[in-house]
Coordinates of C-alpha atoms in Angstrom, one line a residue:
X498 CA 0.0 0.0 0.0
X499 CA 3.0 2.4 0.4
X500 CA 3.9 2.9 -2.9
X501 CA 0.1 4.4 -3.2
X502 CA 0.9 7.5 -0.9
X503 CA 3.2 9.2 -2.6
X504 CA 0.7 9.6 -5.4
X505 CA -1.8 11.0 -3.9
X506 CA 0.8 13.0 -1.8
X507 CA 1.5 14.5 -5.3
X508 CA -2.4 15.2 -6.3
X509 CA -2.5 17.0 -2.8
X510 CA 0.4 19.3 -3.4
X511 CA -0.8 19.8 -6.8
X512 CA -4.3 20.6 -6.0
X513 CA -3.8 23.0 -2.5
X514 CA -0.5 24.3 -3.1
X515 CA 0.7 27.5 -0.4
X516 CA 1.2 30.7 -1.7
X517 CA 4.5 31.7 -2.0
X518 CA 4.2 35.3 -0.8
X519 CA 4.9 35.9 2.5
X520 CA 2.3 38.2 3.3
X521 CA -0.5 35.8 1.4
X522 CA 0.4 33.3 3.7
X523 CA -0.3 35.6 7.0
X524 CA -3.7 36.9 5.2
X525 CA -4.9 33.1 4.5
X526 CA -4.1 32.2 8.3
X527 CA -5.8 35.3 9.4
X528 CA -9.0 34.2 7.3
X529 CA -8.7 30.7 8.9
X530 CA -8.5 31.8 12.1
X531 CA -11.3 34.2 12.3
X532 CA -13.1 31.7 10.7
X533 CA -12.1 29.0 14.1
X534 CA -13.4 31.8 16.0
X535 CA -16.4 32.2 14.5
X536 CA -17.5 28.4 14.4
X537 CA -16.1 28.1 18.2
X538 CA -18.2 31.2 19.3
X539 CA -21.3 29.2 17.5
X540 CA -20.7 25.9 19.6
X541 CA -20.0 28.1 22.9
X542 CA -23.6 29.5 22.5
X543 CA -24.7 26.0 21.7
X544 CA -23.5 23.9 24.4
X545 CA -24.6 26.3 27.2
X546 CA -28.2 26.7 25.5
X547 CA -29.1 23.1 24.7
X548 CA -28.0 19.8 26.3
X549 CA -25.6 17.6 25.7
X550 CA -27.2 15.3 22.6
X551 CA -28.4 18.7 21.0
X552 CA -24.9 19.7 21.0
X553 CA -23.7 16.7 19.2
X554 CA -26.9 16.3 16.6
X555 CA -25.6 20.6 15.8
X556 CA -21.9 19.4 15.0
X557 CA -22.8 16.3 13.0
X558 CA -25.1 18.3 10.9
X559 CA -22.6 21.4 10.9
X560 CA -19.6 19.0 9.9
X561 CA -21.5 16.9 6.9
X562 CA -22.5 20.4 5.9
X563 CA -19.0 21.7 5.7
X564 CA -17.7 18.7 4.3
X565 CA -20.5 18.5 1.5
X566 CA -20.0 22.1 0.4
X567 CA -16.4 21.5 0.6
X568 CA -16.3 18.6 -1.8
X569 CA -19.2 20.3 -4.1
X570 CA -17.0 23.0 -5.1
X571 CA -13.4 21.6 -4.8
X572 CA -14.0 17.8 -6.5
X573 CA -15.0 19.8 -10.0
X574 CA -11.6 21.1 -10.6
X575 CA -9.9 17.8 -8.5
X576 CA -11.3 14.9 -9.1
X577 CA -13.4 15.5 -12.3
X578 CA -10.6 17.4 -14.1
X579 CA -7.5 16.4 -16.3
X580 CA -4.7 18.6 -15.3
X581 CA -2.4 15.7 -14.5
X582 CA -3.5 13.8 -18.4
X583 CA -0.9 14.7 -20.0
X584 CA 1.7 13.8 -17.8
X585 CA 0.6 10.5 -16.1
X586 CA -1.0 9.1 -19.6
X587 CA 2.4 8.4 -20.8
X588 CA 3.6 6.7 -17.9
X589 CA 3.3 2.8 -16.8
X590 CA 0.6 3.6 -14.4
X591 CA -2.8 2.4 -14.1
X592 CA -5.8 4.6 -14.8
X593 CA -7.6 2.9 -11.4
X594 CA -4.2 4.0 -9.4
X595 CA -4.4 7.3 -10.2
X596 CA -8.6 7.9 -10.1
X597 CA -7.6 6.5 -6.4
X598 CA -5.2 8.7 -5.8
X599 CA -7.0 11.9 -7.0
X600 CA -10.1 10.4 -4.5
X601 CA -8.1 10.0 -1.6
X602 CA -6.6 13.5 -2.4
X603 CA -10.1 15.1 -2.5
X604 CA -10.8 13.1 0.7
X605 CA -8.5 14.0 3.0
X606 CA -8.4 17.6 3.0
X607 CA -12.2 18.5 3.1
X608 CA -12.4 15.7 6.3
X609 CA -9.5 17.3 7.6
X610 CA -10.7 20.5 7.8
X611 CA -14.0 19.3 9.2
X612 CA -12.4 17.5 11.9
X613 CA -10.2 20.6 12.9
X614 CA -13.2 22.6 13.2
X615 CA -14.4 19.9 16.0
X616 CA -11.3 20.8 18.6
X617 CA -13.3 23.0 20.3
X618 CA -16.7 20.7 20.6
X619 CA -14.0 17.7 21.3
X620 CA -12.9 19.8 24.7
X621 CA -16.1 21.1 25.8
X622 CA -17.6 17.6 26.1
X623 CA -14.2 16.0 28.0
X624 CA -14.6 19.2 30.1
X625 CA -17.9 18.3 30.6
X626 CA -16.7 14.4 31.9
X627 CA -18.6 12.8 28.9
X628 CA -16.0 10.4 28.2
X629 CA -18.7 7.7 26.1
X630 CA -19.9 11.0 24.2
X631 CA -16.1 11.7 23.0
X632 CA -15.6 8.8 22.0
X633 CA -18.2 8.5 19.4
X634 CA -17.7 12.0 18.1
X635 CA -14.2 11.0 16.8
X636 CA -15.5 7.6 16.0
X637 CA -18.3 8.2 14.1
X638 CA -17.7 12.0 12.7
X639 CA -14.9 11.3 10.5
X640 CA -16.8 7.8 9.0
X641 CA -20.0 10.2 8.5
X642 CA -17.8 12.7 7.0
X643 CA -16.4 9.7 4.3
X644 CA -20.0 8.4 3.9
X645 CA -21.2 12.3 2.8
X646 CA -18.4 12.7 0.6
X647 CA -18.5 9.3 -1.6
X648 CA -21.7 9.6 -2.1
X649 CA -21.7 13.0 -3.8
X650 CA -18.7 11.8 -5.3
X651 CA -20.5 9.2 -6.9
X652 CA -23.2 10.6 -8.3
X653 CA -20.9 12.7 -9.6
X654 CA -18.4 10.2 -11.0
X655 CA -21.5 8.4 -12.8
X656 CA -22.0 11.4 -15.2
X657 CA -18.1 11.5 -15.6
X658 CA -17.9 8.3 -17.4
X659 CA -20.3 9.5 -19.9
X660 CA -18.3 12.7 -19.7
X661 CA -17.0 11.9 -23.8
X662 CA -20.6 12.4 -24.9
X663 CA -21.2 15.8 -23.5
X664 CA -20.8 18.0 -26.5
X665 CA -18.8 20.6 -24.3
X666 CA -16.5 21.5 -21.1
X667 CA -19.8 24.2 -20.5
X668 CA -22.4 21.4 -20.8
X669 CA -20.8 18.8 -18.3
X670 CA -20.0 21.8 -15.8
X671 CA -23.4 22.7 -16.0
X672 CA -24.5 18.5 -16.0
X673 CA -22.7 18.7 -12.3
X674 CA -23.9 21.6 -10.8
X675 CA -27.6 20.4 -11.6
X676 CA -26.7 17.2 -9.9
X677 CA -25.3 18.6 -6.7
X678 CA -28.5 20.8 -6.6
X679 CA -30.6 17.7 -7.0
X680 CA -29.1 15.8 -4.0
X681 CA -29.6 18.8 -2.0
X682 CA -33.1 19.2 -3.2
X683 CA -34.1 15.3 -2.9
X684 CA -32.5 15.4 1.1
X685 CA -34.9 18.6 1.9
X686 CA -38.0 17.1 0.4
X687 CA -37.1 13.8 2.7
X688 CA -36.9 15.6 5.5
X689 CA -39.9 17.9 4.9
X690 CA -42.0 14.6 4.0
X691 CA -41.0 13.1 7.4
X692 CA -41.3 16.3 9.6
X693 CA -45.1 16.9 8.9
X694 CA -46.0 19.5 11.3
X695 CA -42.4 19.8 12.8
X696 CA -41.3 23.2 10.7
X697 CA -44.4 24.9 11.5
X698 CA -44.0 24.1 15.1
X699 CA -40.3 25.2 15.1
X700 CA -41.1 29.2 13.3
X701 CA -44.6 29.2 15.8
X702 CA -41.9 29.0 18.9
X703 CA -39.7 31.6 17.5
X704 CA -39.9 34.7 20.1
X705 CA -37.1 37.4 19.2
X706 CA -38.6 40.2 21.2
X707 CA -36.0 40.8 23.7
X708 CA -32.4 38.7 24.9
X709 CA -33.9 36.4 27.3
X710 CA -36.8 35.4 24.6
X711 CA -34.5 35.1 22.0
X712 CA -32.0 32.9 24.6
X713 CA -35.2 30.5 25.1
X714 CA -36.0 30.2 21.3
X715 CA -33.0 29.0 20.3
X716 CA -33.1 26.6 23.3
X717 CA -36.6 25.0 21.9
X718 CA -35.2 25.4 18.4
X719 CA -32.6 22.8 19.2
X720 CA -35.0 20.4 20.8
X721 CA -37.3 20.3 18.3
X722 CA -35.1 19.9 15.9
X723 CA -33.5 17.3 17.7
X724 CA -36.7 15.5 18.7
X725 CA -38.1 16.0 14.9
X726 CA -34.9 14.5 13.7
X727 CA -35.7 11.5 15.8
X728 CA -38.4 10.8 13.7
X729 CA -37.0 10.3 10.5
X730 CA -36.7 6.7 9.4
X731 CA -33.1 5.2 9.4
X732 CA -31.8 8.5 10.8
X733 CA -33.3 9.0 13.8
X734 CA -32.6 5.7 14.8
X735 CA -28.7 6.6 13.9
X736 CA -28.9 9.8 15.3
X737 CA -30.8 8.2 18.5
X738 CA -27.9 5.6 19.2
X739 CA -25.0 8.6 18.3
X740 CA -26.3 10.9 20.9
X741 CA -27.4 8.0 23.6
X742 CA -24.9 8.3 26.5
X743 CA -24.3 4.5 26.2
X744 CA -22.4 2.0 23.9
X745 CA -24.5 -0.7 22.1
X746 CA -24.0 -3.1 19.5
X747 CA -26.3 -0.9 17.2
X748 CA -23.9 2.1 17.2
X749 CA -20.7 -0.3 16.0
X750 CA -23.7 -1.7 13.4
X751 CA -23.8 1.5 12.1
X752 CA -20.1 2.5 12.4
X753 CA -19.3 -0.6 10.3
X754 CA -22.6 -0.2 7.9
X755 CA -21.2 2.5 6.8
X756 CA -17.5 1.4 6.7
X757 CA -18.4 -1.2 4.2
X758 CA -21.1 1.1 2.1
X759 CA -17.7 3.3 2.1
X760 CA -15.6 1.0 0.7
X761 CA -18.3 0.1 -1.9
X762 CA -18.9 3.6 -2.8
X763 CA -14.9 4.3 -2.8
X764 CA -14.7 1.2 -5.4
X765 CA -17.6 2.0 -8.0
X766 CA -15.8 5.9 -8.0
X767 CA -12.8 4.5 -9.1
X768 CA -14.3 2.2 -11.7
X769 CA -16.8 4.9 -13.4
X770 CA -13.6 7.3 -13.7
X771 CA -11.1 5.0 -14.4
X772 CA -13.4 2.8 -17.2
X773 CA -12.9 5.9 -19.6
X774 CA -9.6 8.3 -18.2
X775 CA -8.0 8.0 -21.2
X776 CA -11.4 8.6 -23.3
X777 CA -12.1 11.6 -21.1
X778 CA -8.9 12.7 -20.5
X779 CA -7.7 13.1 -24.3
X780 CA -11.1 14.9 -25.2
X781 CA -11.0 17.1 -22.5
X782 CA -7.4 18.3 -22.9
X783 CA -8.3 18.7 -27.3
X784 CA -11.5 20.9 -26.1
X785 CA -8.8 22.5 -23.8
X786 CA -6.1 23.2 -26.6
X787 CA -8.7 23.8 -29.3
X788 CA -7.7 27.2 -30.5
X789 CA -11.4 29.2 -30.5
X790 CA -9.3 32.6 -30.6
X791 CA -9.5 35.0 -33.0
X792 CA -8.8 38.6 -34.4
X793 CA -11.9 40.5 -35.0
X794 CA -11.3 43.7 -36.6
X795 CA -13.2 46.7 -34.6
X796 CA -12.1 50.1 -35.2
X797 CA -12.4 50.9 -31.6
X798 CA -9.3 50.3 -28.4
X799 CA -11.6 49.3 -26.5
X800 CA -12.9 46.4 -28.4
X801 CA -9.2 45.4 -29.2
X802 CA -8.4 45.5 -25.4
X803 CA -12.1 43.3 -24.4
X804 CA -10.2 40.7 -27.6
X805 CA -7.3 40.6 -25.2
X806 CA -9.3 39.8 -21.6
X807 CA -11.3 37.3 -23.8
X808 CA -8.4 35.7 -25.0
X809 CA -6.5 35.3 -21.2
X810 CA -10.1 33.9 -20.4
X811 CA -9.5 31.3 -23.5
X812 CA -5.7 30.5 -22.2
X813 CA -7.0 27.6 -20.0
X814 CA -10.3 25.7 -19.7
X815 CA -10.2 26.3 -15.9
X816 CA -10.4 29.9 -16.3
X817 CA -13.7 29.6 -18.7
X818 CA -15.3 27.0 -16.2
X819 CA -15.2 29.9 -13.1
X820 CA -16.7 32.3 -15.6
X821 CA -19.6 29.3 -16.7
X822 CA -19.6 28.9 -12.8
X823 CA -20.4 33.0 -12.5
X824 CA -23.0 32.8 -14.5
X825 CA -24.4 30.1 -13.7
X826 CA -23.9 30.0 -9.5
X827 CA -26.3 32.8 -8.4
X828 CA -29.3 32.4 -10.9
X829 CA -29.6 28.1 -9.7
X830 CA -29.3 29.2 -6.0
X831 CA -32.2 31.6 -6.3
X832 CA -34.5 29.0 -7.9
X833 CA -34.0 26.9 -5.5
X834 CA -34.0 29.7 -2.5
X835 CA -37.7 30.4 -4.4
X836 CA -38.8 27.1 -5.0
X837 CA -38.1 26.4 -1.7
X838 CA -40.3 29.0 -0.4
X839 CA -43.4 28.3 -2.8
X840 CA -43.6 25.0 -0.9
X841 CA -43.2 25.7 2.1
X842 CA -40.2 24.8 3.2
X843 CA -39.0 28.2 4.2
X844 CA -41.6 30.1 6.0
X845 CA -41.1 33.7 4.9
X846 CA -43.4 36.3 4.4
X847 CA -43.3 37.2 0.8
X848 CA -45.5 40.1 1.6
X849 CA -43.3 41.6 3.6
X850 CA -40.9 45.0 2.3
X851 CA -37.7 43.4 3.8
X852 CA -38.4 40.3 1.4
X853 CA -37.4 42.0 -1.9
X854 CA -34.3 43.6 -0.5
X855 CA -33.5 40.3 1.1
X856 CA -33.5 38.5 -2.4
X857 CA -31.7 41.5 -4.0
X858 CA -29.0 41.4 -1.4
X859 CA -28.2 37.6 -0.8
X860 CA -28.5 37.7 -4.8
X861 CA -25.7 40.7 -4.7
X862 CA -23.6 38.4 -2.5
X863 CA -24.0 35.4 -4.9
X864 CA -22.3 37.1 -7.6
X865 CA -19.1 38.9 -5.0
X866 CA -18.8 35.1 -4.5
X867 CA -16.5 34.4 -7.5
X868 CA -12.6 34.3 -8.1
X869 CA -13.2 36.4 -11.6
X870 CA -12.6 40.0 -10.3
X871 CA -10.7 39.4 -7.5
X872 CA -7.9 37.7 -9.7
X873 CA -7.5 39.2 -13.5
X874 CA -4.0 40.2 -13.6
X875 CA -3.0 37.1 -11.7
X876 CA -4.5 34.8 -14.5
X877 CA -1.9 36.4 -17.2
X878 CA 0.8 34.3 -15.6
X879 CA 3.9 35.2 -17.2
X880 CA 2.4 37.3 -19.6
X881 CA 1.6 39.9 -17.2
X882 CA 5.3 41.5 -16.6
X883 CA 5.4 41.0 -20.6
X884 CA 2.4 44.0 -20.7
X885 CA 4.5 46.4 -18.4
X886 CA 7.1 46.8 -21.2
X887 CA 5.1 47.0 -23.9
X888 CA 2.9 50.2 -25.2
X889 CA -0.6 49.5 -23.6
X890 CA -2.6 51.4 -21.8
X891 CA -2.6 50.7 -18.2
X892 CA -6.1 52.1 -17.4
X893 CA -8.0 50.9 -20.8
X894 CA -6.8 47.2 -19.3
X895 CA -7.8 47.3 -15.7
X896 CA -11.6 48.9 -16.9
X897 CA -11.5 46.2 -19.7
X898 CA -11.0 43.7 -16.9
X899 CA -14.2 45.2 -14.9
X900 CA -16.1 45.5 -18.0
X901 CA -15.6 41.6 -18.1
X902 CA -16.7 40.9 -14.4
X903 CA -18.9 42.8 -14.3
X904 CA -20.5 41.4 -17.6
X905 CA -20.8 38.1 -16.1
X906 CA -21.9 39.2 -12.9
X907 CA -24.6 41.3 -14.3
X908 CA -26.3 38.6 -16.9
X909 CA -25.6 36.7 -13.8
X910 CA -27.9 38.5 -11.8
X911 CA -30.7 39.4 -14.7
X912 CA -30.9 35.9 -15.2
X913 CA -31.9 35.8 -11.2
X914 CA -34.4 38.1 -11.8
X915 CA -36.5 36.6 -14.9
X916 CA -36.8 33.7 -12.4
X917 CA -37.6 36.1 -9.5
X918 CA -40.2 37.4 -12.0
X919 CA -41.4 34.1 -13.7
X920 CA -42.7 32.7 -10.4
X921 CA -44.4 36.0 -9.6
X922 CA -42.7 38.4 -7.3
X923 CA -41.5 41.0 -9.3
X924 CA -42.8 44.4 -9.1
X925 CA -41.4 48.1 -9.5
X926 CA -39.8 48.5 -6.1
X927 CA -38.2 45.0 -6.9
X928 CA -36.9 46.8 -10.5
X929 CA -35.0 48.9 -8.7
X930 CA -33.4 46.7 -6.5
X931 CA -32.1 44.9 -9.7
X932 CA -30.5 48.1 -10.6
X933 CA -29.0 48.9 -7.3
X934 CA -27.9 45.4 -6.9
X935 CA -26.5 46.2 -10.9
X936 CA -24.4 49.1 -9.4
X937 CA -23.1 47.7 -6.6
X938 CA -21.8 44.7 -8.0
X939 CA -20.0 47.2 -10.6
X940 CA -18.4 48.9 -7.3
X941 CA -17.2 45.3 -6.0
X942 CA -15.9 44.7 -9.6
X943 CA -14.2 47.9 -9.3
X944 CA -12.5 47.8 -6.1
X945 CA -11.6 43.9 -6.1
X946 CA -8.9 44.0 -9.0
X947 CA -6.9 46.5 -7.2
X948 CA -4.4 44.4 -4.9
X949 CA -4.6 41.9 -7.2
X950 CA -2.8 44.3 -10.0
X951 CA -0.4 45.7 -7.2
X952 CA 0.2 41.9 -6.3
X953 CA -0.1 39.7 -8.8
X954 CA 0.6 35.6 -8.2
X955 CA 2.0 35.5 -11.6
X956 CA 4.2 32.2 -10.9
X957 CA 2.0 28.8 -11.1
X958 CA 1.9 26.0 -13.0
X959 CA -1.5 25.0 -12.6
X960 CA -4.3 27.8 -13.5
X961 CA -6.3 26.8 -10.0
X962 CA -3.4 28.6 -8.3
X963 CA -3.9 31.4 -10.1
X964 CA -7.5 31.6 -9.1
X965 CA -8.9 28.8 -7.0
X966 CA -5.9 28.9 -4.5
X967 CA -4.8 32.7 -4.9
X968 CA -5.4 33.9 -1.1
X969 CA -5.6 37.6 -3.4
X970 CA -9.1 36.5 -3.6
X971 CA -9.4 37.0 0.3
X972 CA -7.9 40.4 0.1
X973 CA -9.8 41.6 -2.6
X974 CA -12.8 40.8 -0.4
X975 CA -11.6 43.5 2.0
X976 CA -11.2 46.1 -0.9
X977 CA -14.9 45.4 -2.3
X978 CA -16.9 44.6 0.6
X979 CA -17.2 47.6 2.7
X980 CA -18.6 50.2 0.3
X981 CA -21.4 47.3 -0.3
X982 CA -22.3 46.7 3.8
X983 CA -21.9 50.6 4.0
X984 CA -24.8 51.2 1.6
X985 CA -26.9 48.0 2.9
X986 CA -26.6 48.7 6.3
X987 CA -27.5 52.8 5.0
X988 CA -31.0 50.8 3.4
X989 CA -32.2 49.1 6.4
X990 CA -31.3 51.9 8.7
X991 CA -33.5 54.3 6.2
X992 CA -36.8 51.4 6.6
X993 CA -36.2 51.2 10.3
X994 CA -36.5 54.9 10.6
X995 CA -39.7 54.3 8.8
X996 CA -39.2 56.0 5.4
X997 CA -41.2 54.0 2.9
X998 CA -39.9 51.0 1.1
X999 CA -40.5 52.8 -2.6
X1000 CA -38.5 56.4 -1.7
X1001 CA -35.6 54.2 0.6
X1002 CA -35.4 52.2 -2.6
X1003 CA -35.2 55.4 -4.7
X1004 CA -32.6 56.8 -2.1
X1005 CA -30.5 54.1 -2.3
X1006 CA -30.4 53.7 -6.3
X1007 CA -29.1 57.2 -6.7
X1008 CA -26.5 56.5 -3.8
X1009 CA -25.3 53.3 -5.8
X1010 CA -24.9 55.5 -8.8
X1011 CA -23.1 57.7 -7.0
X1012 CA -20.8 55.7 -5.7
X1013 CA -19.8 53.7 -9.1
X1014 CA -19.4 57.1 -10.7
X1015 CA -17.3 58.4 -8.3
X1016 CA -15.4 54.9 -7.9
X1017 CA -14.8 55.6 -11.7
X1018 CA -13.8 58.9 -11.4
X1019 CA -11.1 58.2 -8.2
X1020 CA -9.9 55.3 -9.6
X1021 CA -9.0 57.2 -13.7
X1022 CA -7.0 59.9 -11.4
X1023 CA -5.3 58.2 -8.8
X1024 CA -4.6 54.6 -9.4
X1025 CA -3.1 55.6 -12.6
X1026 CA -1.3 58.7 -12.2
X1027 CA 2.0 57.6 -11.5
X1028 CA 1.8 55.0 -15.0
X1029 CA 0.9 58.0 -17.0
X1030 CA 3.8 60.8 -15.4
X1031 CA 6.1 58.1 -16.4

């Protein structure tokens, strides 16, 4: 088995490299750690407000959460993509060996992070002298974890051996975001079909009215949805025998259920991937090579310059799959956000003025979401110091690069609107909220490029690094984000002081036009000055 490891030791490193700027380093460890404080803030309030198997229910869920989002977005670009086909295809290795690998590689770090963020909950229940309840966390967490993971992997690696007969990269992306939406889907019809009256009776306890009220609501929250959970067939009786403060042969049943299902799942991942590598592999990588580019010639700069973003978009397939993913990210999640609340499951008050800006502003976060803006001049590789020396205009490339961000981001978010309007919520005040949510996505476009063109990680050999793995997308979140929480939290202050929702609306569409304006303005005279004096 030893010769396997270094393999997968080598999909690893590939996959999660470390940045090699100093200071990149210290901003990602910053971001992790504020993160751990966050999450160990969250189980502080949990243990003292619920009991001991409420507690332990809250970090299974929270973990398989973490693990499932985890693997959704990083097992595209891992285990579902080619970057390693054209140098392992030639060598005496079989295609099951390395799908194995490239498994275990997407494995272990999700898992690992998931158990890292169970420290805390680890020590307050050994503080607490439940030594039985300990146990089974770090038994049965990291099996659960495996379990959550294969099985989205597998659905996934079922439409990956059919991947030859997808007509394109776009199509397949698209094939496996619509499959990781499903499974989400399916599990919250199950548990909606098995909790009957159980949501209803969670929102109908909900008092918020003071500290003390809202201390007690969160305190039935967490029994009901412990004792609602109970009631789920196959679960429950899982969950029942996780949280019990006693060992029985049913919990090692389980433990080893599982195991074995594991294995199986682990097995038929392997075989769907590895039945057709070199199939997949070599049509992926042609698709990838295929030169698409060319010269259109428009008698304007600024079409020559939006050529030249297009083409460093072209330069590698990863690249076009986090623009497909730009597109097509925020417009799914708000079908399913509305879908959700047509049936039911989310009890919100359509009615309601706060319910429009809600949309408009978990919609506005949706699109932020993405490595596109946050990364441009990074994605030129070793092209970029190339452009220093030669006669283009600084200026006409970084607004070309927000012209093409904020492009995506905007069909993006139209797209999220025809559905907001299709299933009949749209009205004027809701209009304007697409335009404000228009303009402040321009702002965020405009603001998150700018370390990234000071700091460029120009020096990878895999285009993830560039984006995917570039902690400049962390920083550019500090550039872009506070102009857009100034003007929201400016919004809901303006309602609260009870200014109606169609004039707070208006109020805040010409402040959103102001700002992009003046963003444009500040950034043409200072960012550039010292460029153009030279």
């Amino acid at each position: 088995m030893k010769h396997k490891f270094p393999l997968t030791k080598f999909f690893i490193s590939s996959f999660y490299s470390r940045p090699k700027q100093t200071m990149l380093q210290v901003v990602l460890i910053i971001a992790f750690i504020y993160l751990y404080i966050q999450l160990t803030a969250a189980n502080v309030a949990i243990y003292f407000l619920g009991d001991i198997q409420e507690y332990m229910l809250y970090n299974l869920v929270i973990s398989n959460i973490l693990v499932f989002s985890l693997n959704s977005y990083l097992s595209i670009s891992t285990v579902f993509h080619y970057h390693e086909f054209d140098m392992m295809a030639s060598l005496p290795i079989k295609p099951e060996r390395i799908v194995a690998s490239k498994v275990c590689s997407s494995l272990i770090v999700p898992i690992c992070i998931s158990i890292v963020t169970q420290i805390p909950t680890l020590l307050f229940i050994v503080i607490s002298m439940e030594f039985v309840e300990a146990v089974k966390l770090l038994l049965f967490l990291p099996i659960s974890n495996l379990f959550t993971t294969l099985l989205l992997l597998f659905i996934l690696s079922v439409i990956n051996r059919f991947r030859h007969r997808f007509v394109s990269n776009v199509v397949y992306l698209f094939s496996n975001i619509l499959a990781v939406s499903l499974v989400m889907i399916a599990f919250a019809v199950f548990i909606k079909q098995n909790l009957r009256e159980g949501m209803g009776l969670l929102f109908s306890e909900i008092e918020l009215s003071s500290i003390s009220e809202l201390k007690g609501s969160i305190s039935i929250l967490l029994n009901l949805m412990y004792e609602t959970n109970l009631h789920l067939p196959f679960i429950g009786t899982m969950i029942r025998e996780f949280t019990s403060s006693s060992f029985s042969w049913m919990f090692f049943f389980f433990i080893g259920l599982l195991i074995i299902i594991s294995s199986l799942l682990f097995f038929l991942i392997t075989k769907n991937i590895a039945i057709n590598y070199f199939i997949n592999g070599h049509i992926e990588i042609s698709q990838t090579s295929r030169k698409k580019s060319r010269m259109y010639n428009i008698k304007s700069e600024w079409g020559y310059y939006l050529q030249r973003e297009l083409w460093v978009i072209q330069s590698e397939a990863y690249f076009k799959m986090q623009i497909v993913l730009g597109l097509l990210f925020p417009p799914v999640i708000s079908f399913i956000l509305l879908i959700t609340i047509q049936t039911g499951w989310l009890l919100l008050d359509t009615e309601s003025v706060y319910f429009e800006k809600y949309f408009a502003y978990t919609l506005l976060l949706l699109s932020c979401m993405n490595n596109n803006s946050g990364t441009p001049y990074s994605r030129e590789g070793k092209y970029f110091y190339l452009s220093n020396y030669l006669p283009f205009n600084a200026r006409t490339i970084f607004f070309s690069k927000v012209i093409v961000a904020s492009a995506t981001s905007m069909i993006a978010i139209i797209t999220s609107f025809l559905v907001y309007s299709l299933l009949g919520y749209m009205n004027m005040d809701s209009f304007m909220m697409m335009l404000i949510v228009l303009f402040l996505v321009t702002c965020y476009n405009l603001l998150a490029p700018i370390y990234d063109k000071k700091n460029p990680s120009t020096e990878w050999g895999n285009p993830s690094e560039a984006v995917k793995s570039n902690p400049n997308v962390l920083v550019s979140l500090c550039y872009g984000v506070p102009v857009i929480i100034l003007i929201v939290l400016i919004h809901f202050v303006i309602l609260l002081l009870g200014i109606s929702s169609f004039w707070s609306t208006v109020l805040i569409l010409m402040l959103s036009v102001f700002f992009t304006f003046a963003l444009i303005h500040w950034l043409s005279k200072t960012l550039f000055q010292s460029r153009i004096a030279s």
